[in-house]
Short mmCIF file of C-alpha atoms in Angstrom, two decimals:
data_model
loop_
_atom_site.label_atom_id
_atom_site.label_comp_id
_atom_site.label_asym_id
_atom_site.label_seq_id
_atom_site.Cartn_x
_atom_site.Cartn_y
_atom_site.Cartn_z
CA MET A 19 -89.72 -58.82 46.04
CA THR A 20 -86.18 -58.59 47.37
CA LEU A 21 -85.00 -56.66 44.20
CA ARG A 22 -88.22 -54.24 44.69
CA LEU A 23 -87.01 -53.78 48.09
CA ALA A 24 -83.21 -53.07 47.16
CA LEU A 25 -84.22 -50.97 44.46
CA CYS A 26 -86.74 -48.74 46.90
CA LEU A 27 -83.95 -48.45 49.44
CA SER A 28 -81.22 -47.31 46.57
CA GLY A 29 -83.86 -44.73 45.79
CA LEU A 30 -83.79 -43.73 49.25
CA VAL A 31 -80.26 -43.34 49.75
CA PHE A 32 -79.93 -41.56 46.52
CA SER A 33 -82.66 -39.24 46.94
CA GLY A 34 -81.50 -38.48 50.64
CA SER A 35 -77.64 -37.34 49.21
CA ALA A 36 -79.45 -35.41 46.53
CA LEU A 37 -81.39 -33.68 49.24
CA ALA A 38 -78.22 -32.85 50.99
CA GLN A 39 -77.02 -30.86 48.09
CA GLU A 40 -80.09 -28.94 47.51
CA PRO A 41 -79.57 -25.48 46.03
CA ALA A 42 -81.09 -23.72 48.97
CA GLU A 43 -78.86 -25.60 51.31
CA ILE A 44 -75.65 -24.78 49.84
CA ALA A 45 -76.70 -20.99 49.14
CA ARG A 46 -77.33 -20.76 52.94
CA ASP A 47 -73.94 -22.66 53.58
CA TYR A 48 -72.10 -20.13 51.56
CA PHE A 49 -73.88 -16.99 52.71
CA HIS A 50 -73.32 -18.18 56.38
CA ALA A 51 -69.71 -18.39 55.52
CA TYR A 52 -69.58 -14.97 53.99
CA THR A 53 -71.14 -13.43 56.90
CA VAL A 54 -67.82 -14.48 58.85
CA MET A 55 -65.65 -13.99 56.37
CA ASP A 56 -64.63 -17.83 56.05
CA VAL A 57 -62.80 -17.66 52.68
CA GLU A 58 -62.01 -21.03 52.75
CA ARG A 59 -65.32 -22.56 52.89
CA MET A 60 -66.56 -20.19 50.35
CA ASN A 61 -63.73 -21.33 48.15
CA GLU A 62 -64.92 -24.78 48.50
CA LEU A 63 -68.51 -23.91 47.71
CA LEU A 64 -67.55 -21.75 44.80
CA ALA A 65 -67.57 -22.68 40.84
CA ASP A 66 -64.37 -22.08 38.96
CA GLU A 67 -66.15 -19.61 36.78
CA ALA A 68 -68.30 -17.77 39.66
CA VAL A 69 -68.84 -14.07 39.86
CA PHE A 70 -69.23 -11.89 42.73
CA SER A 71 -70.56 -8.18 42.19
CA ASP A 72 -71.13 -5.67 44.77
CA ARG A 73 -73.77 -3.50 42.94
CA GLY A 74 -73.62 -0.83 45.06
CA SER A 75 -69.98 0.06 44.70
CA PHE A 76 -69.77 1.65 41.27
CA ASN A 77 -69.91 4.66 42.62
CA VAL A 78 -67.95 4.30 45.73
CA GLN A 79 -64.05 4.73 46.74
CA GLY A 80 -62.21 1.47 45.99
CA GLY A 81 -64.92 0.37 43.87
CA PRO A 82 -66.52 -1.66 42.01
CA TYR A 83 -65.95 -4.60 43.79
CA HIS A 84 -66.78 -6.82 40.50
CA TYR A 85 -64.74 -10.00 40.59
CA GLU A 86 -64.73 -13.06 38.17
CA GLY A 87 -63.62 -16.61 38.68
CA LYS A 88 -63.32 -18.13 42.10
CA GLU A 89 -59.45 -17.24 42.36
CA ALA A 90 -60.05 -13.71 42.05
CA ILE A 91 -63.18 -13.56 44.51
CA THR A 92 -61.47 -15.33 47.05
CA ALA A 93 -58.24 -13.05 46.91
CA ALA A 94 -60.62 -10.11 47.12
CA LEU A 95 -62.03 -11.36 50.16
CA THR A 96 -58.83 -12.32 51.82
CA THR A 97 -57.42 -8.90 51.08
CA PHE A 98 -60.47 -7.21 52.37
CA HIS A 99 -59.92 -9.47 55.84
CA ASP A 100 -55.93 -9.14 55.79
CA GLN A 101 -55.29 -5.49 54.69
CA TYR A 102 -58.59 -3.74 55.70
CA GLY A 103 -59.80 -5.85 58.60
CA LEU A 104 -63.06 -6.73 57.45
CA TYR A 105 -64.20 -9.73 59.93
CA ALA A 106 -67.89 -9.83 60.21
CA LEU A 107 -71.37 -8.81 58.34
CA ASN A 108 -74.16 -9.27 60.90
CA TYR A 109 -77.18 -9.47 59.03
CA ASP A 110 -80.44 -8.90 60.60
CA LEU A 111 -82.76 -10.62 57.65
CA GLU A 112 -86.27 -9.49 56.71
CA ILE A 113 -85.95 -11.55 53.43
CA ASP A 114 -84.73 -15.32 53.43
CA HIS A 115 -86.26 -16.74 50.02
CA GLU A 116 -85.00 -19.69 47.74
CA ALA A 117 -86.60 -20.35 44.38
CA SER A 118 -85.15 -22.24 41.35
CA GLY A 119 -81.53 -22.37 42.51
CA GLN A 120 -81.33 -18.86 43.74
CA ALA A 121 -81.38 -17.37 47.12
CA VAL A 122 -82.48 -14.06 48.19
CA PHE A 123 -81.27 -12.82 51.77
CA GLY A 124 -82.09 -9.30 52.64
CA GLY A 125 -82.44 -6.85 55.74
CA ALA A 126 -79.80 -4.83 57.87
CA VAL A 127 -76.49 -5.20 57.96
CA GLU A 128 -73.84 -4.41 60.29
CA ALA A 129 -70.00 -4.45 58.25
CA ARG A 130 -66.86 -4.74 60.80
CA TRP A 131 -63.72 -3.76 60.17
CA ARG A 132 -60.87 -3.93 62.71
CA LEU A 133 -58.72 -0.94 62.60
CA PRO A 134 -55.13 -1.23 63.78
CA ASP A 135 -55.89 1.19 66.81
CA GLY A 136 -58.41 -1.82 68.08
CA ARG A 137 -61.44 0.11 67.45
CA ASP A 138 -63.76 -0.77 64.60
CA ARG A 139 -65.32 0.91 61.78
CA VAL A 140 -68.91 -0.35 61.52
CA TRP A 141 -71.27 0.52 58.51
CA ARG A 142 -74.79 -0.17 59.48
CA GLY A 143 -77.11 0.07 56.30
CA ASP A 144 -79.48 -2.24 54.23
CA VAL A 145 -78.42 -5.16 51.73
CA VAL A 146 -80.00 -7.45 49.53
CA THR A 147 -77.62 -10.38 48.54
CA THR A 148 -78.71 -12.95 45.83
CA VAL A 149 -76.69 -16.36 45.69
CA ARG A 150 -77.30 -18.55 42.63
CA VAL A 151 -76.31 -22.23 42.48
CA ARG A 152 -75.93 -24.29 39.92
CA ASP A 153 -75.06 -28.26 39.57
CA GLY A 154 -74.17 -27.88 43.38
CA GLN A 155 -71.59 -24.87 43.02
CA VAL A 156 -72.33 -21.38 43.75
CA ILE A 157 -71.82 -19.60 40.35
CA GLU A 158 -73.15 -16.07 41.25
CA HIS A 159 -73.15 -13.69 44.48
CA LEU A 160 -74.56 -10.22 44.26
CA ASP A 161 -74.62 -7.88 46.88
CA MET A 162 -77.25 -5.05 46.32
CA PRO A 163 -75.94 -2.59 49.50
CA ASP A 164 -77.48 0.82 50.12
CA TYR A 165 -74.07 2.75 50.90
CA LEU A 166 -75.72 6.11 50.62
CA GLY A 167 -78.43 5.60 53.08
CA GLY A 168 -76.19 3.66 55.75
CA GLU A 169 -74.03 5.02 57.95
CA MET A 170 -70.23 4.67 59.25
CA SER A 171 -69.00 5.02 62.41
CA ILE A 172 -65.77 4.46 64.48
CA GLU A 173 -66.49 2.50 67.91
CA GLU A 174 -64.72 1.26 70.76
CA VAL A 175 -64.58 -2.98 71.22
CA THR A 176 -63.91 -4.81 73.82
CA GLU A 177 -63.44 -8.11 72.60
CA ALA A 178 -60.81 -9.08 70.16
CA ALA A 179 -61.93 -9.69 66.34
CA PRO A 180 -62.11 -13.21 65.25
CA ALA A 181 -58.92 -14.92 63.59
CA ALA A 182 -58.75 -14.80 59.49
CA GLN A 183 -60.57 -18.29 58.45
#
């Protein structure tokens, strides 16, 4: 009886730690880190061979934004923050769905870049983002923004942009 109880308890312990590593939780953790430009946290969750591809950027100035490998992804996002001032991607989610190790997030987004003069460049538009997880790590991040359907503006701001993560 004691052995059976010990096996049941160990099963609960192992299943609890497996639940902590569910693909949906990993994808949401990664997605949150992306929205606040926490590149350090993203780096912890990315697989070495991960791919980041902004599918809407193939015909925009500076594009395409397609990176292969954890180092290339984190270097690009660090550059977007340090050189161009990107500090937030505020999603108003209409879609938040996970199935079979792939999470889909979609809705209106507000991307903010702090300009040297203290104002923000703001892009508002619709985006669908997918995050695919395998073996406890993010292996693919696809952004599908509607750049042409969105709008860009320059806005006065009253608060400081968050420091680089």
